[in-house]
Coordinates of C-alpha atoms and ligand atoms in Angstrom, one line a residue:
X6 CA 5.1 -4.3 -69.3
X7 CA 1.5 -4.4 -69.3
X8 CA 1.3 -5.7 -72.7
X9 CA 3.3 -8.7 -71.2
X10 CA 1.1 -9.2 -68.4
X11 CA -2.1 -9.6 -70.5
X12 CA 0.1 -12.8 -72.4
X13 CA -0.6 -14.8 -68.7
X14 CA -3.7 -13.3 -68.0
X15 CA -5.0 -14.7 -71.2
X16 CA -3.5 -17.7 -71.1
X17 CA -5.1 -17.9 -67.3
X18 CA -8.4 -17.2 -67.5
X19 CA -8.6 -19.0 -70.6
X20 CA -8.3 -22.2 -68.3
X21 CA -10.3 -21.6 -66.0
X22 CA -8.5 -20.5 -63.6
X23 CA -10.2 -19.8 -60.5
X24 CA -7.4 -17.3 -59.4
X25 CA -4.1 -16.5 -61.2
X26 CA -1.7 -13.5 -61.4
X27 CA 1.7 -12.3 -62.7
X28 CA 4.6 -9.8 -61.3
X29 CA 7.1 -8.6 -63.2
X30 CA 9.6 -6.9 -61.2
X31 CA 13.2 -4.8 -62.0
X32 CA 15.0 -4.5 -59.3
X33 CA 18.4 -2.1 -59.3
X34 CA 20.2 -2.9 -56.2
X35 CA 23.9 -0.7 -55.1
X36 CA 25.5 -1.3 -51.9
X37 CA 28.9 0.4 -51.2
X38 CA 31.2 -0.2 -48.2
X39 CA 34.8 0.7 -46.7
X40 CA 36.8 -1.2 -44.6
X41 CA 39.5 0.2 -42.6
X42 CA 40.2 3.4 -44.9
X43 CA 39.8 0.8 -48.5
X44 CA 37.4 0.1 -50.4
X45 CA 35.7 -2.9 -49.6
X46 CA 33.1 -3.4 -52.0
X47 CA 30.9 -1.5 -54.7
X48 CA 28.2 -3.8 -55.9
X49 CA 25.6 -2.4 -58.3
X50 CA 23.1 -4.8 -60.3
X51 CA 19.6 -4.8 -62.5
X52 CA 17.7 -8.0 -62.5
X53 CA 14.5 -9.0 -64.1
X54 CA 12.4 -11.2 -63.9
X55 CA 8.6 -12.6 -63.5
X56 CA 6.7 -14.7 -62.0
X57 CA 3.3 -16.4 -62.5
X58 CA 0.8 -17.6 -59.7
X59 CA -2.2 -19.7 -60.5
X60 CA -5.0 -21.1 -58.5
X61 CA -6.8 -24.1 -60.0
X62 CA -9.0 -26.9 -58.8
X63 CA -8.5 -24.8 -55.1
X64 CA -4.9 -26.0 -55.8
X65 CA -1.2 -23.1 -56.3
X66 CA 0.6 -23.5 -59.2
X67 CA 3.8 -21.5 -59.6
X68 CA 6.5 -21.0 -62.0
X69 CA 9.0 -17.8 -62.8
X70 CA 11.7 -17.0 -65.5
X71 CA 14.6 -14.3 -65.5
X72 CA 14.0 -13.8 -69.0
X73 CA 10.8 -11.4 -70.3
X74 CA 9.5 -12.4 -73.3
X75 CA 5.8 -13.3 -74.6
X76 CA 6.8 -16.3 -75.7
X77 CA 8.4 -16.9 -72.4
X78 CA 5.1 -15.2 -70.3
X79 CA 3.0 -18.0 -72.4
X80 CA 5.3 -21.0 -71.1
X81 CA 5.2 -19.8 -67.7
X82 CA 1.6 -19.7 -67.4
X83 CA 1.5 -22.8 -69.0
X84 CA 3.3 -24.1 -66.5
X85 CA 2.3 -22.8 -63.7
X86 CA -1.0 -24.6 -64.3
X87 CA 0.6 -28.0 -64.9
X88 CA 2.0 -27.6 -61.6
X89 CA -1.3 -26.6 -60.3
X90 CA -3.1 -29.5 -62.0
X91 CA -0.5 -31.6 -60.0
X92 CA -0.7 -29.9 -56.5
X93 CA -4.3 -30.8 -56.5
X94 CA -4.0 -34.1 -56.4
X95 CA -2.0 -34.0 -53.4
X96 CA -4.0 -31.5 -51.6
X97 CA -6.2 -31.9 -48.6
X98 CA -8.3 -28.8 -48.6
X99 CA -9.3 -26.6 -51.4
X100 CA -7.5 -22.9 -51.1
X101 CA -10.5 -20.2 -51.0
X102 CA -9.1 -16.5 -51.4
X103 CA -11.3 -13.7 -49.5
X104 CA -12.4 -11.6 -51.9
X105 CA -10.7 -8.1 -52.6
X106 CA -11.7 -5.2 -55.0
X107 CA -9.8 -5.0 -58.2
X108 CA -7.5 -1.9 -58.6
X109 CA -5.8 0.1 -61.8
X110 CA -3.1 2.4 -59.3
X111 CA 0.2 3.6 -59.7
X112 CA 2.1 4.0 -56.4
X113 CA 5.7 4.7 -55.6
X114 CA 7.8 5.3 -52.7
X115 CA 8.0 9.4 -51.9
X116 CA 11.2 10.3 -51.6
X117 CA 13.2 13.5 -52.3
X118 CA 16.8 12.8 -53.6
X119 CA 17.0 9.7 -55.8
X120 CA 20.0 8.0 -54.0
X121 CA 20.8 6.4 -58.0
X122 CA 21.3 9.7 -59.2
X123 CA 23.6 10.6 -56.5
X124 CA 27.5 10.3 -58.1
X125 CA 29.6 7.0 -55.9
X126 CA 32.3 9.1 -55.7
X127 CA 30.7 11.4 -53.3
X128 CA 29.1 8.8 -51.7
X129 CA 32.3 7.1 -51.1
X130 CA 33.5 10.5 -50.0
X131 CA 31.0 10.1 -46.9
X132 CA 31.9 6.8 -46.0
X133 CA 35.7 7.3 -46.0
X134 CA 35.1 10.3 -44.3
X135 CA 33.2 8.7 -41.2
X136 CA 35.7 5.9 -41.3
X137 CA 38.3 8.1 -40.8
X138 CA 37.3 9.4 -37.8
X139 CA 36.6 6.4 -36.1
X140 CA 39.8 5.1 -36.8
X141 CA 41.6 8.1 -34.9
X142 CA 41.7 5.9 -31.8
X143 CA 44.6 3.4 -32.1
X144 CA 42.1 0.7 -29.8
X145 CA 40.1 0.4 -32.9
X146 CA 41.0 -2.4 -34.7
X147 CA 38.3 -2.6 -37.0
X148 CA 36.0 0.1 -38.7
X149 CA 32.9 -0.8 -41.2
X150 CA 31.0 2.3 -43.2
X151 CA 28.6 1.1 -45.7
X152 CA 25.4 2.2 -48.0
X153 CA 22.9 0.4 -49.5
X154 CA 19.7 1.2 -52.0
X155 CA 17.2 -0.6 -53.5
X156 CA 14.4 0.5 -56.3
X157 CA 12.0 -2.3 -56.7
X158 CA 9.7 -1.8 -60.1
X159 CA 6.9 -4.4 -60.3
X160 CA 4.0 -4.6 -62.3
X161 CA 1.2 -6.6 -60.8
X162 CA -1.8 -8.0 -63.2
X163 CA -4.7 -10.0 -61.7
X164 CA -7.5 -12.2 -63.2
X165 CA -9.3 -10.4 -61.0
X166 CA -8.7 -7.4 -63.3
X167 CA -6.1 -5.7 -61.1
X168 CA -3.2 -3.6 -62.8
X169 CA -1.0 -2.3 -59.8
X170 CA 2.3 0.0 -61.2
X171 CA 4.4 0.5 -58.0
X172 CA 8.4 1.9 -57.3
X173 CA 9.7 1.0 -54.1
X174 CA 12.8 2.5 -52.8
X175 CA 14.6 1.8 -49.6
X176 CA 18.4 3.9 -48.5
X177 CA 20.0 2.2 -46.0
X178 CA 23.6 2.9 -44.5
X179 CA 25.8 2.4 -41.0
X180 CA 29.2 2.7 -39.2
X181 CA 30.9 0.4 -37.2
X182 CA 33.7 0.2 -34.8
X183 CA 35.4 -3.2 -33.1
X184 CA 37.8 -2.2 -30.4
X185 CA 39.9 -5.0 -29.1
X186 CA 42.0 -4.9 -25.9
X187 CA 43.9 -8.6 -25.1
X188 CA 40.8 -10.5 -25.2
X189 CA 38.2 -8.1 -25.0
X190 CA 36.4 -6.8 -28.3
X191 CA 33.5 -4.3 -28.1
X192 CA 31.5 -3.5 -30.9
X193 CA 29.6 0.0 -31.5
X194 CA 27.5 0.8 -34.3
X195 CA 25.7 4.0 -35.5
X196 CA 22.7 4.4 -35.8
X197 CA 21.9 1.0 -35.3
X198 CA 22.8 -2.7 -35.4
X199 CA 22.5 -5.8 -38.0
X200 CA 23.3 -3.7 -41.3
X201 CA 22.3 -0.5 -39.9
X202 CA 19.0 1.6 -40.3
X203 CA 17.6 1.3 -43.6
X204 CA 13.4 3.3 -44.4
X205 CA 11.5 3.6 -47.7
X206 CA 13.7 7.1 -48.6
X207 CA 15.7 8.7 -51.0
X208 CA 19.5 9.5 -50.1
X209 CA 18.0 12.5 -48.1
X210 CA 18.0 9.6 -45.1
X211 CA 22.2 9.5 -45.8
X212 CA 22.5 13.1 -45.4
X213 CA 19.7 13.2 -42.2
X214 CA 21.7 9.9 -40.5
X215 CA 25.1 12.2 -40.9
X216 CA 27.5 9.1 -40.3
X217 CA 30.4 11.4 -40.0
X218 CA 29.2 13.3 -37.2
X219 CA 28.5 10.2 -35.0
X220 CA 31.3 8.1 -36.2
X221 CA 34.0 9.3 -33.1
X222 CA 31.1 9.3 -30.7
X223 CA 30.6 5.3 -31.6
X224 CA 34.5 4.5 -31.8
X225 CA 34.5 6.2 -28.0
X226 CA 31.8 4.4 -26.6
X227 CA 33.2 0.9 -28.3
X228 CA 36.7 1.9 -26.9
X229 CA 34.8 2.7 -23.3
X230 CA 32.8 -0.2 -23.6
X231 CA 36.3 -2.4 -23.3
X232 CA 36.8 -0.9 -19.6
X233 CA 32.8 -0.8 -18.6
X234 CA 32.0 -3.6 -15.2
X235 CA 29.7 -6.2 -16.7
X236 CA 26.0 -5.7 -16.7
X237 CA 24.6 -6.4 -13.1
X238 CA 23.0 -9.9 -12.6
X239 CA 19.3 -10.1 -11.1
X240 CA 15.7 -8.6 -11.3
X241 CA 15.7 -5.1 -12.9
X242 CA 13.8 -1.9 -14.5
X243 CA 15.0 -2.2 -17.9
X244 CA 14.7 0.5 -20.1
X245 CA 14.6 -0.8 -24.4
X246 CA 16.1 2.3 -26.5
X247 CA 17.1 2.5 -30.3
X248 CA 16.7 -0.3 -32.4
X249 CA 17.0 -3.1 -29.4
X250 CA 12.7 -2.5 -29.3
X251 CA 12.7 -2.9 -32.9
X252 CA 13.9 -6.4 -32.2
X253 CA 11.8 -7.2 -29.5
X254 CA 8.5 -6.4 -31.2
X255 CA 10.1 -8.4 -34.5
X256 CA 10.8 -11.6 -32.5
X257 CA 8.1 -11.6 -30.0
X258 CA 4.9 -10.0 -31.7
X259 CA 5.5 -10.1 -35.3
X260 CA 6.7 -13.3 -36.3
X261 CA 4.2 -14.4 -33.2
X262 CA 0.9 -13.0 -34.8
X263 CA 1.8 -14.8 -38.9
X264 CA -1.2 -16.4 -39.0
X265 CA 0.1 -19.0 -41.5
X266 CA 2.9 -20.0 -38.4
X267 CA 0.0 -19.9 -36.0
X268 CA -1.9 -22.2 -38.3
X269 CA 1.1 -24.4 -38.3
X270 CA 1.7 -23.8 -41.9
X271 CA 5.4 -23.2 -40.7
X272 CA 5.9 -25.3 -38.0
X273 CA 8.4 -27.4 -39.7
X274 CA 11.1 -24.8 -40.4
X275 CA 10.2 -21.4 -38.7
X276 CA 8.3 -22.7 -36.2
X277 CA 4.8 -21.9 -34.7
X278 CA 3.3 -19.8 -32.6
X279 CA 1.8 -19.3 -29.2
X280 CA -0.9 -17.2 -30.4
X281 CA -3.4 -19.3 -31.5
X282 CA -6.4 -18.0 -32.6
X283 CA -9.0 -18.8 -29.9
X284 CA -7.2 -16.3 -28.5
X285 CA -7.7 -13.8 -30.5
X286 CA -10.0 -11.3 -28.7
X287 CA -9.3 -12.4 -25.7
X288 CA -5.5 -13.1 -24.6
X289 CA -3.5 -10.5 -22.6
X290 CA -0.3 -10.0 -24.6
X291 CA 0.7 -7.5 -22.5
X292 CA -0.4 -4.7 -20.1
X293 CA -3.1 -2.1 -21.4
X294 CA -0.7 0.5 -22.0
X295 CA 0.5 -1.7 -24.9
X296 CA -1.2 -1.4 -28.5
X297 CA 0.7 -2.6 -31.7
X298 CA -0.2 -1.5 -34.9
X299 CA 0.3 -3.0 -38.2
X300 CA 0.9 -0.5 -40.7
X301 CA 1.5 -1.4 -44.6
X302 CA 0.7 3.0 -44.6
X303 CA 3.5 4.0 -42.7
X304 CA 5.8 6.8 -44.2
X305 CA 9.2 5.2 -44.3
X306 CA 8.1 1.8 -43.8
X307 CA 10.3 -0.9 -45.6
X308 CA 6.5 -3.0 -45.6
X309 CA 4.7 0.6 -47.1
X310 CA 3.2 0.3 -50.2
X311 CA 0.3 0.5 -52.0
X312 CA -1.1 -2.8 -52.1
X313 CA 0.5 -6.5 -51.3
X314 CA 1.7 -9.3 -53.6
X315 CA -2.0 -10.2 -53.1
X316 CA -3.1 -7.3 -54.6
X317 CA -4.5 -6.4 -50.9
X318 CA -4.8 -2.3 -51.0
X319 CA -2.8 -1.4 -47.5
X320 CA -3.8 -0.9 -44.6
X321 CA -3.8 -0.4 -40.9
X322 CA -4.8 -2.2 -38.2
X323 CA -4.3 -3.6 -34.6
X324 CA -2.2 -6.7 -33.3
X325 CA -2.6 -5.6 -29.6
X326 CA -5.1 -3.2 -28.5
X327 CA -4.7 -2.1 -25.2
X328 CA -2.9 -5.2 -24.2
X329 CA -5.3 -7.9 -26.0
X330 CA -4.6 -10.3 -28.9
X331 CA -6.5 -8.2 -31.5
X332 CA -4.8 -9.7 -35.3
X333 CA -2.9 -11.2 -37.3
X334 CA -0.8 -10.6 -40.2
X335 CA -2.5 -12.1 -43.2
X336 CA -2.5 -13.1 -46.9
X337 CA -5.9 -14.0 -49.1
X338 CA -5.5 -17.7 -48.5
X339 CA -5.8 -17.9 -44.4
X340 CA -7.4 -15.1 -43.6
X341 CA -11.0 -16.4 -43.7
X342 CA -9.9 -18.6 -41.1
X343 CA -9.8 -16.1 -38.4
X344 CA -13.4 -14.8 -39.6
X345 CA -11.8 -12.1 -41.4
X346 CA -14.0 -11.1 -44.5
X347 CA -11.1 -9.8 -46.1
X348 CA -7.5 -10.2 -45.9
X349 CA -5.3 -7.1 -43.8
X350 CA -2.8 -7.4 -46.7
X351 CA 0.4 -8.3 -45.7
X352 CA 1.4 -11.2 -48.6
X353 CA 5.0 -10.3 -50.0
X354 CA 7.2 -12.2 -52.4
X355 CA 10.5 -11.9 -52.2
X356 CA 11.6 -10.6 -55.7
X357 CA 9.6 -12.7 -58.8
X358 CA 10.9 -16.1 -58.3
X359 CA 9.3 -16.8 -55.0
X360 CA 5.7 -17.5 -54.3
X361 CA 4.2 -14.3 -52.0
X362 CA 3.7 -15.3 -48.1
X363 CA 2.3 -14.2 -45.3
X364 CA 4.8 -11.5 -43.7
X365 CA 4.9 -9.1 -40.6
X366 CA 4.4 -5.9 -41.8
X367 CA 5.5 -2.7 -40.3
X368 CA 4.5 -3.0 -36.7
X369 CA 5.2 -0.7 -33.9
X370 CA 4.6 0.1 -30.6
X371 CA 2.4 3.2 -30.0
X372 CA 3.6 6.1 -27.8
X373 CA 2.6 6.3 -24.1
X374 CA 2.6 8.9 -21.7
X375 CA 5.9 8.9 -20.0
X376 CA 6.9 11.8 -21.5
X377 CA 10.8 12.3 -22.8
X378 CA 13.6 9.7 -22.5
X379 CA 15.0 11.6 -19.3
X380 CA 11.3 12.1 -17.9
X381 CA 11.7 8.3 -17.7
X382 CA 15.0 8.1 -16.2
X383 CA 13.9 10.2 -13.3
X384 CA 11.2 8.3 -12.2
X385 CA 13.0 4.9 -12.4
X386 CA 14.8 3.7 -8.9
X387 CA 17.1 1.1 -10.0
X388 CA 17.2 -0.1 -13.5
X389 CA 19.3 -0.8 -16.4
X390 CA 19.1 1.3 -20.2
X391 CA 19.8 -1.4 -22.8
X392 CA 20.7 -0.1 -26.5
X393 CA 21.0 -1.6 -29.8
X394 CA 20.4 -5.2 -30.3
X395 CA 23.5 -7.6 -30.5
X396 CA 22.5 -11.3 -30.3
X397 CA 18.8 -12.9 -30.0
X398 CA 17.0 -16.2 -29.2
X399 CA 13.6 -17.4 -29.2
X400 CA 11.9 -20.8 -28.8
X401 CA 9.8 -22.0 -31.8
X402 CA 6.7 -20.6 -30.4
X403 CA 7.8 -17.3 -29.6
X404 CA 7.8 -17.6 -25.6
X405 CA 11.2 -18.0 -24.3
X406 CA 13.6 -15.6 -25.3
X407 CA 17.1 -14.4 -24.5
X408 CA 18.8 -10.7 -26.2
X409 CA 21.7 -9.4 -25.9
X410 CA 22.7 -5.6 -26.4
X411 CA 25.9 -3.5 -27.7
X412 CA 25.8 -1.3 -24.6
X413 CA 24.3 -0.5 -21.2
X414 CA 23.7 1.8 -18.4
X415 CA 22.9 1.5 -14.9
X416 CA 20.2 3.8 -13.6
X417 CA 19.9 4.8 -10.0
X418 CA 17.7 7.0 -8.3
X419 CA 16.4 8.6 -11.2
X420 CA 20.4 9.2 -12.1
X421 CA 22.3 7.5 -15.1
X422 CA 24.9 6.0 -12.9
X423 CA 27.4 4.1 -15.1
X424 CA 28.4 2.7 -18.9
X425 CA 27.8 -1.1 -18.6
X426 CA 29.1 -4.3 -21.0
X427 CA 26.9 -7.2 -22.2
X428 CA 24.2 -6.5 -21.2
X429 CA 21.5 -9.2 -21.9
X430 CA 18.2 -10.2 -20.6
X431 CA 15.5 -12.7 -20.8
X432 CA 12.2 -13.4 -20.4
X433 CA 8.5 -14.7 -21.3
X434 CA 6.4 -13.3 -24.2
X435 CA 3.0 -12.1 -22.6
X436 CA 5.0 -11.8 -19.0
X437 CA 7.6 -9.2 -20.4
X438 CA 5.4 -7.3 -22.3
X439 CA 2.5 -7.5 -19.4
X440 CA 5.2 -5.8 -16.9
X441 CA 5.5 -2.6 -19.6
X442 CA 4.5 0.0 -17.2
X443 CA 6.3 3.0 -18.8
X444 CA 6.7 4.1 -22.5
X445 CA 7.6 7.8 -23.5
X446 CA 5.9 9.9 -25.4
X447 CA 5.8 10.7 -29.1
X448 CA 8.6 13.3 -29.3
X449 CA 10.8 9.9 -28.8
X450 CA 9.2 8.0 -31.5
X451 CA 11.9 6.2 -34.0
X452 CA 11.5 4.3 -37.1
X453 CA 14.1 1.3 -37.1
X454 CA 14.2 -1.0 -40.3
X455 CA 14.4 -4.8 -40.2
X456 CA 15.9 -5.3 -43.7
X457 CA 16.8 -9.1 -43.8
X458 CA 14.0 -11.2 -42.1
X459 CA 14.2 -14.2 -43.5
X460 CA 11.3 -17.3 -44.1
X461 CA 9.8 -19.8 -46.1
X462 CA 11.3 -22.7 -47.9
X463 CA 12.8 -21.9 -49.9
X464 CA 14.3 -19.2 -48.2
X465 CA 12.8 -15.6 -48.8
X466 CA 14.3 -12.8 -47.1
X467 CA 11.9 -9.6 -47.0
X468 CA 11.9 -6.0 -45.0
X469 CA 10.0 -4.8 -42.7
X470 CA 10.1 -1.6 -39.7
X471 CA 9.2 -1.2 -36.2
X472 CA 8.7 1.8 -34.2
X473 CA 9.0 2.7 -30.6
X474 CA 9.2 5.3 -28.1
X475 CA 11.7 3.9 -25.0
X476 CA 10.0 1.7 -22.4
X477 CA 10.2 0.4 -18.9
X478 CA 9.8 -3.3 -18.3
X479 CA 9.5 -3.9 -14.2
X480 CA 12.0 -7.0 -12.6
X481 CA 12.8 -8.1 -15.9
X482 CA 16.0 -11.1 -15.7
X483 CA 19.2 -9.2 -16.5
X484 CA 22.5 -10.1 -16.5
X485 CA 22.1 -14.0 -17.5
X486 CA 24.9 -15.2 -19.1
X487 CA 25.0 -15.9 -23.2
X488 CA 24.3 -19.7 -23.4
Ligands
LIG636 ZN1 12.2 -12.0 -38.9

């Protein structure tokens, strides 16, 4: 594919190009899922495709093709610099990339089991089985099992000189029960929310998430769920746990600290950002127990990989350090404009007909000192455990926001009282994560993957993971009704 890639590289360079690049990426894609003991869908495809990026005048040119050829390579480039040639007259400032090292690296995703090498049958025979069993209950009226993988091969060629080989691979799979009394329906899922858990893995993730073995456990709390009081209304402890943290660093940090957003690059679809960067440095994000650390190194991570769609080698580095505004997530274009010498290489396309753009990367909470999940429960008075996200909102600039959650439970005097039912609660930004005053320790540590944040225009969706021990927010607003 190399060969290929030297077709635009020629053709770039031999225009001058100030900056140009192609990917050419195969992507094999299988997702399986049963639906209330059938089969409800077995999809498994190959694409490929590539696409060409040029930088002329200080002006992006783009153009891609599904069909890989070097006749085909040729025309692309060639029109990726018409389009260039035409974006610069239109444009108001000259693009600048910081400068970055030129690479020759394979890299792939470590895993153990290749989950394509794994026969459907039995993976089938996994997913009927954990459907099964949480269809025992007759108050279940709906049950969801699926599996999904994805093996990204790209090949990455720079004018620059770069020649990146990488294999990305991602396992992903769930269970889900809807029970449904009269007008009540509660919804459990295992291990997570939104499409489940999905890391950078082989299929040993399937066999380590054991769907079968928690599938009962999630129809009962679902079916429990139905009976539960309603979550408390007022000023609580609340306690995040499972993938409900996830979201909250997604929503709130990540797609807050996008420097493109917070340069207003996206303020007319995604929206902007509170975190603009004089306050960088300086701002209190939250209290000093809170650091959140981009990580494109992170074992599992959905964002892990050798280098960007910049051709940005990964790396690791602060958004929050002990509370304070410390970075952004950044691609080659803006990242000069936060004095950054060089960009902190998180610049993904998603798949080779979109144009790479600044994207959270893995980002997660660090550990704290609280010690184990029950060490935290003991020392809180009154307070509410909220698990697995179920609905979300934010305001354009990441202040205001509103989640809900699958399940609750009330915590009194150190004691987990009672199962509660939509739970929700609200809150500002820097205020919510300024009253953290408890997170455990890293024995509680979880990975939880993000596989379908979508942005841009046209619309890109790309993965990402966050981590997180359980924490205590002080008085946060629960109980407030879904508006
Ligand atoms: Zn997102």
């Amino acid at each position: 594919m190399f060969g290929l890639c030297e077709e635009a590289i020629d053709v770039l360079s031999s225009r001058r190009a100030d900056f140009g690049d192609i990917r050419i990426v195969r992507t094999r894609a299988q997702s399986l899922g049963v639906r209330n003991g059938e089969t409800g869908s077995v999809d498994d495809s190959e694409t490929l495709g590539f696409g060409v990026r040029v930088l002329l005048g200080g002006a992006w040119g783009f153009a891609s093709s599904g069909l890989v050829t070097r006749a085909e390579v040729r025309r692309v480039s060639l029109l990726a610099l018409e389009i260039a040639r035409a974006s610069a007259m239109l444009m108001d400032r000259k693009v600048r990339l910081a400068p970055e090292p030129a690479y020759r690296d394979f890299w792939q995703t470590p895993f153990i089991k290749d989950p394509f090498a794994v026969p459907v049958e039995e993976k089938f025979r996994t997913l009927f089985e954990a459907d099964r069993l949480m269809r025992r209950d007759r108050r279940i009226k709906s049950a969801l099992s699926s599996m999904r993988f994805v093996r990204e091969h790209q090949w990455h060629a720079t004018t620059e000189g770069s020649r990146i080989e990488q294999v990305l691979l991602s396992s992903g799979a769930d269970c889900r029960a809807t029970a449904v009394d009269g007008a009540q329906v509660q919804e459990r899922g295992y291990p997570c929310s939104h499409g489940g858990q999905t890391l950078a893995m082989g299929y040993e993730l399937i066999d380590l998430l054991d769907l079968p073995g928690h599938a009962e456990k999630a129809a009962s709390e679902a079916v429990a769920l139905l009976k539960a009081p309603d979550c408390p209304s007022g000023e609580l402890d609340l306690i995040t746990y499972g993938n409900q943290m996830a979201l909250q660093i997604h929503e709130s940090v990540g797609h807050a600290s996008e420097l493109d957003r917070v340069l207003g690059y996206e303020e007319s679809y995604a929206g902007s950002s509170f975190a603009t960067t004089e306050k960088l440095g300086s701002f209190r994000y939250g209290s000093p127990m809170v650091n959140l650390v981009a990580d494109a190194t992170l074992p599992g991570g959905l964002a892990t990989a050798g280098y960007d769609d910049d051709a940005v080698k990964a790396q690791r580095w602060h958004i929050v350090k002990d509370g304070v505004l410390s970075g952004y997530m950044t691609n080659r274009e803006f990242a000069p404009r936060v004095g950054l010498r060089r960009s902190q290489g998180s610049c993904r396309a998603d798949g080779p007909a979109n144009i790479p753009i600044t994207r959270i990367c893995n980002l997660s909470l660090m550990p704290g000192s609280a010690g184990s999940m029950e060490d935290l429960v003991r020392s809180t008075k009154r307070g509410i455990i909220m698990e697995n996200n179920k609905s979300w909102s934010i305001d354009q600039r990441r202040l205001n926001f509103q989640f809900g959650c699958e399940i609750g439970w009330l915590v009194e005097n150190g004691k987990i009282k009672k199962m509660v039912r939509n739970p929700t609660y609200q809150g500002i930004t820097p205020a919510f994560w300024g009253s953290c005053d408890a997170i455990c320790g890293p024995d509680e540590w979880r990975l939880w993957g993000v596989a379908n944040c979508g942005k841009g225009q046209p619309p890109q969706t790309a993965a990402m993971c966050h981590g997180s021990s359980p924490a205590r927010f002080k008085r946060v607003k629960v109980g407030v009704k879904a508006g």
